Tab-separated table of C-alpha atoms in Angstrom:
chain	number	residue	atom	x	y	z
A	1	MET	CA	-0.007	0.005	-0.004
A	2	VAL	CA	1.042	3.586	-0.511
A	3	SER	CA	2.167	5.135	2.743
A	4	PRO	CA	0.058	8.191	3.594
A	5	THR	CA	1.780	11.498	4.054
A	6	GLU	CA	1.986	12.441	7.720
A	7	PHE	CA	-0.213	15.404	8.576
A	8	SER	CA	-2.523	16.286	11.439
A	9	LEU	CA	-6.256	15.929	10.788
A	10	PRO	CA	-8.456	18.852	11.814
A	11	ALA	CA	-11.239	17.920	14.188
A	12	PHE	CA	-13.904	20.302	12.981
A	13	PRO	CA	-15.083	18.364	9.878
A	14	LYS	CA	-16.172	15.399	12.007
A	15	MET	CA	-17.829	17.743	14.457
A	16	LEU	CA	-19.678	19.331	11.568
A	17	LYS	CA	-20.803	15.906	10.395
A	18	LYS	CA	-22.291	15.212	13.816
A	19	MET	CA	-24.014	18.589	13.759
A	20	TYR	CA	-25.410	17.915	10.289
A	21	LYS	CA	-26.667	14.574	11.489
A	22	LYS	CA	-28.395	16.069	14.518
A	23	MET	CA	-29.975	18.769	12.408
A	24	PHE	CA	-31.406	16.348	9.910
A	25	ASP	CA	-32.563	14.014	12.663
A	26	LEU	CA	-34.561	16.945	14.064
A	27	ARG	CA	-36.483	17.124	10.805
A	28	LYS	CA	-38.189	13.875	11.708
A	29	VAL	CA	-39.777	15.533	14.740
A	30	PHE	CA	-41.475	18.293	12.753
A	31	HIS	CA	-44.089	16.892	10.432
A	32	GLY	CA	-46.149	20.069	10.004
A	33	PRO	CA	-45.719	22.665	7.268
A	34	LYS	CA	-42.680	24.923	7.434
A	35	THR	CA	-43.461	28.466	8.585
A	36	PRO	CA	-41.342	31.591	7.927
A	37	ILE	CA	-40.475	31.749	11.644
A	38	PHE	CA	-39.422	28.108	11.706
A	39	SER	CA	-37.332	28.624	8.544
A	40	ALA	CA	-35.608	31.657	10.042
A	41	ILE	CA	-34.857	29.832	13.284
A	42	THR	CA	-33.551	26.814	11.360
A	43	PHE	CA	-31.289	28.990	9.219
A	44	ALA	CA	-29.960	30.786	12.298
A	45	ALA	CA	-29.305	27.476	14.043
A	46	ILE	CA	-27.455	26.061	11.047
A	47	PHE	CA	-25.338	29.221	10.701
A	48	PHE	CA	-24.491	29.225	14.421
A	49	MET	CA	-23.479	25.553	14.453
A	50	LEU	CA	-21.352	25.861	11.335
A	51	TYR	CA	-19.707	29.058	12.540
A	52	SER	CA	-19.120	27.932	16.100
A	53	GLY	CA	-17.872	24.547	14.895
A	54	HIS	CA	-15.308	26.319	12.759
A	55	LEU	CA	-14.173	28.623	15.568
A	56	PHE	CA	-13.963	26.252	18.500
A	57	ALA	CA	-12.853	22.955	16.996
A	58	GLY	CA	-9.460	21.853	18.246
A	59	PRO	CA	-6.962	19.369	16.897
A	60	SER	CA	-8.144	15.791	16.710
A	61	SER	CA	-6.530	12.991	18.580
A	62	THR	CA	-4.879	10.192	16.699
A	63	GLY	CA	-5.757	6.593	17.257
A	64	SER	CA	-5.750	3.313	15.432
A	65	THR	CA	-8.798	2.262	13.457
A	66	ALA	CA	-9.660	-0.861	11.486
A	67	LEU	CA	-9.203	1.124	8.294
A	68	GLN	CA	-6.203	3.444	8.398
A	69	GLU	CA	-7.139	6.756	6.793
A	70	PRO	CA	-4.627	9.057	5.161
A	71	ALA	CA	-4.118	12.082	7.402
A	72	LEU	CA	-4.810	15.626	6.268
A	73	PRO	CA	-3.156	18.960	6.858
A	74	ALA	CA	-4.579	21.157	9.568
A	75	VAL	CA	-6.531	24.097	8.213
A	76	SER	CA	-3.702	26.497	9.084
A	77	GLU	CA	-1.358	24.398	6.930
A	78	LEU	CA	-3.597	24.416	3.865
A	79	PRO	CA	-2.655	26.785	1.024
A	80	GLN	CA	-4.757	29.892	0.653
A	81	LEU	CA	-7.106	30.230	-2.308
A	82	ASN	CA	-4.848	31.058	-5.234
A	83	THR	CA	-5.452	34.426	-6.844
A	84	HIS	CA	-4.309	33.112	-10.228
A	85	MET	CA	-7.519	31.130	-10.442
A	86	ASN	CA	-9.293	34.433	-11.137
A	87	ILE	CA	-12.444	33.382	-9.347
A	88	ASN	CA	-14.618	36.460	-9.406
A	89	ARG	CA	-18.253	35.628	-8.897
A	90	GLU	CA	-19.332	38.830	-10.610
A	91	ASP	CA	-17.671	37.626	-13.820
A	92	TYR	CA	-19.586	34.355	-13.941
A	93	ASP	CA	-22.652	33.996	-16.121
A	94	ASP	CA	-25.491	32.871	-13.837
A	95	ASP	CA	-28.084	32.655	-16.573
A	96	GLU	CA	-28.103	28.878	-16.628
A	97	SER	CA	-30.997	27.392	-18.533
A	98	GLU	CA	-30.983	24.261	-16.336
A	99	VAL	CA	-33.307	22.666	-18.857
A	100	VAL	CA	-33.644	19.174	-20.249
A	101	ASP	CA	-30.476	18.016	-22.009
A	102	PRO	CA	-30.723	19.378	-25.595
A	103	LEU	CA	-28.718	16.395	-26.833
A	104	VAL	CA	-31.434	13.893	-25.930
A	105	PRO	CA	-32.851	12.754	-29.288
A	106	PRO	CA	-36.545	12.069	-29.916
A	107	GLN	CA	-37.730	8.530	-29.292
A	108	ASN	CA	-39.314	6.109	-31.778
A	109	VAL	CA	-37.905	7.722	-34.919
A	110	THR	CA	-35.954	6.314	-37.835
A	111	ILE	CA	-32.233	6.847	-38.246
A	112	ALA	CA	-32.870	9.305	-41.061
A	113	GLU	CA	-35.342	11.273	-38.917
A	114	ARG	CA	-32.874	11.345	-36.016
A	115	ILE	CA	-30.047	12.617	-38.224
A	116	GLU	CA	-32.369	15.315	-39.584
A	117	TRP	CA	-33.342	16.278	-36.034
A	118	PHE	CA	-29.668	16.527	-35.122
A	119	ARG	CA	-28.949	18.781	-38.125
A	120	ARG	CA	-31.681	21.171	-36.984
A	121	LYS	CA	-30.304	21.193	-33.421
A	122	LEU	CA	-26.687	21.873	-34.422
A	123	PRO	CA	-26.869	25.705	-34.343
A	124	GLU	CA	-27.774	25.669	-30.634
A	125	LEU	CA	-25.296	23.000	-29.559
A	126	ASP	CA	-22.547	25.234	-28.180
A	127	LEU	CA	-20.828	22.227	-26.622
A	128	LEU	CA	-19.616	21.053	-30.038
A	129	ASN	CA	-18.192	24.435	-31.031
A	130	SER	CA	-15.637	26.882	-29.741
A	131	ASN	CA	-16.917	30.208	-28.417
A	132	GLU	CA	-15.543	33.187	-26.502
A	133	LEU	CA	-15.683	31.374	-23.158
A	134	SER	CA	-14.481	27.954	-24.295
A	135	GLU	CA	-11.561	29.478	-26.202
A	136	LYS	CA	-10.067	30.408	-22.820
A	137	PHE	CA	-10.091	26.738	-21.863
A	138	HIS	CA	-6.473	25.792	-22.608
A	139	GLY	CA	-5.055	28.975	-21.100
A	140	ARG	CA	-7.035	28.502	-17.888
A	141	VAL	CA	-6.038	24.849	-17.589
A	142	MET	CA	-2.342	25.595	-18.100
A	143	GLU	CA	-2.426	28.532	-15.687
A	144	PHE	CA	-4.092	26.356	-13.061
A	145	PHE	CA	-1.513	23.576	-13.367
A	146	ASN	CA	1.507	25.871	-13.726
A	147	ASN	CA	0.635	27.806	-10.588
A	148	ASN	CA	-0.002	24.765	-8.411
A	149	ASN	CA	2.269	21.982	-7.311
A	150	CYS	CA	-0.129	19.109	-8.004
A	151	SER	CA	0.605	15.677	-6.571
A	152	VAL	CA	-1.951	14.339	-9.073
A	153	GLN	CA	-3.855	16.070	-11.872
A	154	PHE	CA	-7.433	14.834	-11.535
A	155	TYR	CA	-10.337	15.386	-13.923
A	156	MET	CA	-14.080	14.977	-13.643
A	157	VAL	CA	-16.570	15.747	-16.426
A	158	TRP	CA	-19.990	17.184	-15.635
A	159	LEU	CA	-22.200	17.936	-18.661
A	160	SER	CA	-25.423	18.036	-16.647
A	161	PRO	CA	-26.940	21.183	-15.066
A	162	ALA	CA	-25.030	22.530	-12.075
A	163	LYS	CA	-28.070	22.185	-9.829
A	164	THR	CA	-27.867	18.405	-10.253
A	165	PHE	CA	-24.308	18.313	-8.887
A	166	GLY	CA	-25.569	17.110	-5.528
A	167	PRO	CA	-24.293	15.729	-2.209
A	168	ARG	CA	-23.254	12.392	-3.705
A	169	GLU	CA	-21.121	14.116	-6.354
A	170	PHE	CA	-19.724	16.464	-3.727
A	171	MET	CA	-18.764	13.429	-1.653
A	172	SER	CA	-16.639	12.109	-4.525
A	173	MET	CA	-14.740	15.392	-4.658
A	174	ASP	CA	-14.556	15.565	-0.866
A	175	SER	CA	-13.063	12.074	-0.525
A	176	LEU	CA	-10.654	12.777	-3.376
A	177	PHE	CA	-9.077	15.612	-1.416
A	178	HIS	CA	-9.125	13.588	1.807
A	179	SER	CA	-6.827	10.968	0.274
A	180	ASN	CA	-5.023	13.348	-2.093
A	181	PRO	CA	-4.820	16.692	-0.244
A	182	GLU	CA	-2.143	18.107	-2.551
A	183	ALA	CA	-3.913	17.101	-5.763
A	184	CYS	CA	-5.469	19.428	-8.343
A	185	LEU	CA	-8.969	18.780	-9.690
A	186	ILE	CA	-10.387	20.198	-12.916
A	187	ILE	CA	-14.122	19.773	-13.426
A	188	VAL	CA	-14.760	20.020	-17.157
A	189	SER	CA	-18.186	21.614	-17.213
A	190	ARG	CA	-19.983	24.597	-18.716
A	191	SER	CA	-22.677	24.531	-16.037
A	192	MET	CA	-20.251	24.364	-13.094
A	193	ASP	CA	-18.237	27.227	-14.604
A	194	SER	CA	-20.840	29.650	-13.226
A	195	LYS	CA	-22.045	31.358	-10.071
A	196	ARG	CA	-24.122	28.332	-9.132
A	197	GLY	CA	-21.126	26.066	-9.711
A	198	TYR	CA	-18.873	28.345	-7.666
A	199	THR	CA	-21.320	28.058	-4.773
A	200	LYS	CA	-21.249	24.260	-5.075
A	201	LEU	CA	-17.446	24.206	-4.926
A	202	LYS	CA	-16.988	26.923	-2.309
A	203	PRO	CA	-16.754	24.580	0.728
A	204	VAL	CA	-13.594	22.933	-0.652
A	205	LEU	CA	-12.232	26.171	-2.102
A	206	ASP	CA	-12.550	27.805	1.307
A	207	LEU	CA	-10.319	25.084	2.755
A	208	GLY	CA	-7.649	25.880	0.182
A	209	PHE	CA	-8.033	22.807	-1.960
A	210	LYS	CA	-7.175	23.223	-5.634
A	211	VAL	CA	-10.245	22.819	-7.830
A	212	LEU	CA	-11.275	24.615	-11.018
A	213	ALA	CA	-14.461	24.311	-13.064
A	214	VAL	CA	-13.788	25.192	-16.691
A	215	THR	CA	-15.920	25.333	-19.835
A	216	PRO	CA	-14.543	22.790	-22.331
A	217	ASP	CA	-13.362	23.500	-25.852
A	218	VAL	CA	-14.213	20.190	-27.510
A	219	PRO	CA	-12.744	21.089	-30.941
A	220	PHE	CA	-9.432	21.940	-29.252
A	221	LEU	CA	-9.449	18.744	-27.176
A	222	VAL	CA	-9.834	16.475	-30.216
A	223	GLN	CA	-7.563	18.515	-32.470
A	224	ASP	CA	-4.841	16.374	-34.125
A	225	THR	CA	-6.449	13.169	-32.889
A	226	PRO	CA	-8.782	10.670	-34.595
A	227	GLY	CA	-11.607	12.294	-32.620
A	228	GLU	CA	-11.386	15.295	-34.935
A	229	ASP	CA	-12.973	13.345	-37.794
A	230	TRP	CA	-15.758	12.093	-35.524
A	231	LEU	CA	-16.558	15.623	-34.371
A	232	GLU	CA	-16.632	16.933	-37.935
A	233	ASP	CA	-19.025	14.144	-38.933
A	234	MET	CA	-21.274	15.062	-36.023
A	235	LYS	CA	-21.174	18.783	-36.747
A	236	SER	CA	-21.893	18.207	-40.422
A	237	GLY	CA	-24.947	16.137	-39.505
A	238	THR	CA	-23.823	13.138	-41.565
A	239	ARG	CA	-23.551	10.646	-38.710
A	240	ASP	CA	-26.247	9.082	-36.601
A	241	PRO	CA	-25.905	10.340	-32.995
A	242	GLY	CA	-27.975	7.379	-31.792
A	243	TYR	CA	-30.832	7.373	-29.295
A	244	ILE	CA	-28.485	7.577	-26.279
A	245	PRO	CA	-27.964	11.211	-25.166
A	246	LEU	CA	-24.868	12.473	-26.935
A	247	THR	CA	-23.598	14.072	-23.710
A	248	ILE	CA	-22.946	10.563	-22.356
A	249	ASN	CA	-20.727	9.710	-25.293
A	250	LEU	CA	-19.084	13.138	-25.250
A	251	THR	CA	-18.104	12.429	-21.659
A	252	ASN	CA	-16.458	9.208	-22.839
A	253	LEU	CA	-14.436	11.136	-25.418
A	254	ILE	CA	-13.585	14.180	-23.291
A	255	ARG	CA	-12.073	12.103	-20.469
A	256	ILE	CA	-9.594	10.446	-22.846
A	257	ALA	CA	-8.793	13.680	-24.685
A	258	MET	CA	-8.154	15.555	-21.421
A	259	ILE	CA	-5.611	12.999	-20.265
A	260	TYR	CA	-4.024	12.845	-23.722
A	261	LYS	CA	-3.554	16.635	-23.751
A	262	TYR	CA	-2.521	17.129	-20.121
A	263	GLY	CA	-1.867	13.768	-18.434
A	264	GLY	CA	-3.315	12.655	-15.107
A	265	ALA	CA	-6.253	10.738	-13.690
A	266	TYR	CA	-9.888	10.835	-14.728
A	267	ILE	CA	-12.498	9.630	-12.238
A	268	ASP	CA	-16.306	9.498	-12.429
A	269	THR	CA	-18.378	11.438	-9.913
A	270	ASP	CA	-19.848	8.331	-8.279
A	271	PHE	CA	-16.803	7.151	-6.364
A	272	ILE	CA	-15.461	7.321	-2.852
A	273	VAL	CA	-11.706	7.776	-3.159
A	274	LEU	CA	-9.890	5.705	-0.547
A	275	ARG	CA	-6.178	6.073	-1.248
A	276	ASP	CA	-3.448	8.262	-2.675
A	277	PHE	CA	-3.280	8.025	-6.493
A	278	SER	CA	0.182	9.542	-6.878
A	279	GLU	CA	1.957	6.231	-7.550
A	280	LEU	CA	-0.476	5.112	-10.275
A	281	ARG	CA	0.893	5.341	-13.815
A	282	ASN	CA	-0.713	4.232	-17.087
A	283	VAL	CA	-3.427	2.053	-15.598
A	284	VAL	CA	-7.041	1.095	-16.213
A	285	GLY	CA	-9.129	-1.178	-14.029
A	286	ALA	CA	-10.747	-4.501	-14.767
A	287	GLN	CA	-14.396	-4.640	-13.765
A	288	THR	CA	-14.741	-8.421	-13.927
A	289	MET	CA	-12.434	-11.435	-14.016
A	290	ASP	CA	-12.880	-14.830	-15.641
A	291	ARG	CA	-12.940	-17.336	-12.788
A	292	MET	CA	-11.625	-20.131	-14.977
A	293	THR	CA	-8.617	-18.308	-16.451
A	294	ASN	CA	-8.175	-15.622	-13.772
A	295	GLN	CA	-7.861	-13.117	-16.626
A	296	TRP	CA	-9.859	-9.939	-16.955
A	297	SER	CA	-13.118	-10.265	-18.891
A	298	SER	CA	-14.219	-6.604	-18.966
A	299	ILE	CA	-12.601	-3.233	-18.356
A	300	ASN	CA	-14.304	-0.088	-17.134
A	301	ASN	CA	-13.347	3.486	-18.049
A	302	ALA	CA	-14.701	5.107	-14.866
A	303	VAL	CA	-11.067	5.553	-13.731
A	304	VAL	CA	-8.329	6.211	-16.295
A	305	VAL	CA	-4.746	7.163	-15.357
A	306	PHE	CA	-2.159	7.900	-18.058
A	307	ASP	CA	0.858	10.046	-18.838
A	308	LEU	CA	0.448	13.014	-21.150
A	309	GLY	CA	0.470	11.989	-24.817
A	310	HIS	CA	0.456	8.254	-24.121
A	311	PRO	CA	-0.033	6.320	-27.400
A	312	MET	CA	-2.602	3.997	-25.804
A	313	LEU	CA	-4.924	6.972	-25.428
A	314	LEU	CA	-4.786	7.534	-29.188
A	315	GLU	CA	-5.830	3.905	-29.662
A	316	PHE	CA	-8.874	4.541	-27.455
A	317	ILE	CA	-9.789	7.721	-29.356
A	318	LYS	CA	-9.333	5.969	-32.697
A	319	GLU	CA	-11.625	3.133	-31.621
A	320	PHE	CA	-14.207	5.630	-30.361
A	321	SER	CA	-14.181	7.473	-33.685
A	322	ASN	CA	-14.078	4.474	-36.016
A	323	THR	CA	-16.664	2.275	-34.296
A	324	PHE	CA	-18.983	4.852	-32.709
A	325	ASN	CA	-22.461	3.526	-32.045
A	326	GLY	CA	-24.899	5.775	-30.227
A	327	ASN	CA	-27.513	3.044	-29.911
A	328	LYS	CA	-25.681	0.710	-27.513
A	329	TRP	CA	-25.190	1.597	-23.853
A	330	GLY	CA	-21.521	1.408	-22.886
A	331	TYR	CA	-20.378	0.614	-26.423
A	332	ASN	CA	-18.270	3.790	-26.674
A	333	GLY	CA	-17.140	3.598	-23.037
A	334	PRO	CA	-16.326	0.441	-21.038
A	335	ALA	CA	-16.908	-1.859	-24.014
A	336	MET	CA	-14.634	0.307	-26.171
A	337	PHE	CA	-11.825	0.092	-23.602
A	338	SER	CA	-12.317	-3.676	-23.425
A	339	ARG	CA	-12.167	-4.045	-27.217
A	340	VAL	CA	-8.934	-2.086	-27.503
A	341	CYS	CA	-7.202	-3.894	-24.648
A	342	GLN	CA	-8.356	-7.253	-26.008
A	343	ARG	CA	-7.000	-6.395	-29.432
A	344	MET	CA	-3.680	-5.161	-28.024
A	345	GLY	CA	-3.345	-8.362	-26.001
A	346	GLY	CA	0.278	-9.279	-25.414
A	347	SER	CA	1.553	-5.938	-26.657
A	348	LEU	CA	0.156	-4.067	-23.664
A	349	PRO	CA	3.426	-4.447	-21.680
A	350	SER	CA	5.306	-2.738	-24.526
A	351	TYR	CA	2.931	0.200	-24.073
A	352	ASN	CA	3.741	0.175	-20.360
A	353	VAL	CA	0.036	-0.277	-19.560
A	354	THR	CA	-1.221	-2.135	-16.488
A	355	ILE	CA	-4.720	-3.532	-16.063
A	356	LEU	CA	-5.462	-3.578	-12.343
A	357	GLN	CA	-7.700	-6.190	-10.762
A	358	PRO	CA	-11.297	-5.250	-9.845
A	359	LYS	CA	-10.375	-4.628	-6.208
A	360	ALA	CA	-8.483	-1.494	-7.297
A	361	PHE	CA	-11.537	0.548	-8.358
A	362	TYR	CA	-14.511	-1.840	-8.503
A	363	PRO	CA	-14.246	-3.966	-5.327
A	364	VAL	CA	-18.047	-4.272	-5.057
A	365	ASP	CA	-19.981	-5.053	-8.226
A	366	TRP	CA	-23.219	-3.323	-9.139
A	367	ILE	CA	-25.339	-6.311	-8.067
A	368	GLN	CA	-24.028	-6.114	-4.484
A	369	ILE	CA	-23.856	-2.345	-4.086
A	370	ARG	CA	-27.167	-2.100	-2.190
A	371	ARG	CA	-25.699	-4.043	0.733
A	372	LEU	CA	-23.286	-1.195	1.458
A	373	PHE	CA	-26.136	1.208	2.191
A	374	ARG	CA	-27.954	-1.012	4.711
A	375	LYS	CA	-27.263	-1.147	8.434
A	376	PRO	CA	-26.208	-4.655	9.533
A	377	THR	CA	-28.968	-6.252	11.610
A	378	THR	CA	-27.503	-9.711	12.215
A	379	GLY	CA	-24.184	-11.057	13.383
A	380	SER	CA	-23.310	-12.426	9.949
A	381	GLN	CA	-24.103	-9.079	8.305
A	382	SER	CA	-21.916	-7.245	10.826
A	383	ARG	CA	-19.024	-9.655	10.200
A	384	TRP	CA	-19.426	-9.179	6.439
A	385	ALA	CA	-19.328	-5.393	6.858
A	386	ASP	CA	-16.241	-5.545	9.088
A	387	ARG	CA	-14.480	-7.856	6.649
A	388	LEU	CA	-15.296	-5.578	3.716
A	389	MET	CA	-13.960	-2.547	5.545
A	390	VAL	CA	-10.643	-4.362	5.991
A	391	GLU	CA	-10.561	-5.531	2.370
A	392	LEU	CA	-11.189	-1.984	1.112
A	393	GLN	CA	-7.829	-0.948	2.533
A	394	ASP	CA	-6.336	-2.457	-0.627
A	395	SER	CA	-8.645	-0.444	-2.932
A	396	TYR	CA	-7.834	2.942	-4.402
A	397	ALA	CA	-11.496	3.851	-4.803
A	398	LEU	CA	-14.967	2.381	-4.525
A	399	HIS	CA	-17.349	2.729	-7.464
A	400	LEU	CA	-20.915	3.327	-6.242
A	401	TRP	CA	-22.678	2.505	-9.524
A	402	ASN	CA	-24.799	5.623	-9.275
A	403	LYS	CA	-27.506	4.386	-11.620
A	404	ARG	CA	-28.202	1.635	-9.098
A	405	SER	CA	-27.540	3.476	-5.844
A	406	ARG	CA	-28.341	7.161	-6.236
A	407	LYS	CA	-31.788	6.845	-4.628
A	408	LEU	CA	-30.681	4.577	-1.780
A	409	ILE	CA	-30.694	5.968	1.744
A	410	ILE	CA	-27.428	5.644	3.643
A	411	GLU	CA	-28.474	3.982	6.887
A	412	ASP	CA	-26.624	4.791	10.090
A	413	GLY	CA	-24.005	2.140	10.806
A	414	SER	CA	-23.875	0.907	7.210
A	415	VAL	CA	-20.618	0.417	5.336
A	416	MET	CA	-21.320	3.598	3.405
A	417	ASP	CA	-21.893	5.515	6.617
A	418	ARG	CA	-18.586	4.298	7.986
A	419	LEU	CA	-16.712	5.068	4.782
A	420	ILE	CA	-18.082	8.602	4.636
A	421	SER	CA	-17.070	9.196	8.253
A	422	GLU	CA	-13.521	8.023	7.546
A	423	HIS	CA	-12.936	9.564	4.127
A	424	CYS	CA	-14.402	13.071	4.157
A	425	VAL	CA	-13.051	16.537	4.836
A	426	VAL	CA	-16.032	18.874	4.602
A	427	CYS	CA	-18.411	16.053	5.550
A	428	GLN	CA	-21.531	17.634	4.086
A	429	HIS	CA	-24.685	15.753	4.987
A	430	ILE	CA	-25.643	13.276	2.273
A	431	ASN	CA	-28.703	11.371	3.449
A	432	HIS	CA	-29.349	8.945	6.263
A	433	ALA	CA	-32.340	6.903	7.324
């Protein structure tokens, strides 16, 4: 395992978590309609608890736990918010439409009708074109990296409205900085590059962590790669976008292009990060293994870590462009990664590429993920939960399979509850039973 850097962990985040928990437990007592007076009192109580928790929290004591957590710098040791980031809330466009994804095609139409629909939509699809804001993309990214000493360059992609970047997504970012306090995170997102997005990110920015939301320039990202031809086909309206929302497939392309242009680690927003990523180089993770051969049977692209300009990334982009199919879920994502790695076969070592076992990023498969949200009620369930907590010490991150788990309540005492307690900094309330 990677040895965690020795720092002292501030006590106030855990105190805040307890306060959040008490506050939300109080909601169960009040079943009547909210009144203005009640709302005012509630707001005042929340403000007082947050403010007093920040002022009076002292240093935490150290002790051994079943799952050793990487320590964090005390707040006084954290870097101040960097002025080079040019975060000025008055400069951010807050006129977010927050409407239904414009890249969701109509249902029950022919391929020809869908292509014609896409041609008509092209003039309003700013995401596929460069504009005044997106043209600042490369300069902002380079300034951010050049002015920060990043232990790891992380990326997330968020093409949904900023208002949907909720507590679960925040938890992914929160846990990332818990295990990688000196990392830099770029969130590639038009919607988060706004006043609303700034408000979402402010809790981690206020602690001095290095995060930047930036509007992407897709034409620049795919320039001089096989993805350039794919984008031109799309913009010319000569290629079927498929019935799957194009934003999903754009996310698949953008993550590879970002790492190809800048190097680093991409991670989806439905993870809990458990360990330091700084020693990972040129890796992808197997999702499943063949029990007979003990060889990987499928690869997932929810975590991708590569050096800048790595030739394997061009192979992924080429496969995306040449075999694009917008009518098959996962075809241009996990299945595409699997196809390329299967085709490369024995030549992968010459590319200096490592395929990690499922325990690295996918230690719990999507079928079992519900168990992590439930409080153990029997002795065997408690033993299973304790054993899993120990096993997760060997995992870099835990994929939560958001499509399966996003509506699940995190019950007190569940594995998820324990993981959040041990791997958060800001510790914003998520949701408990």
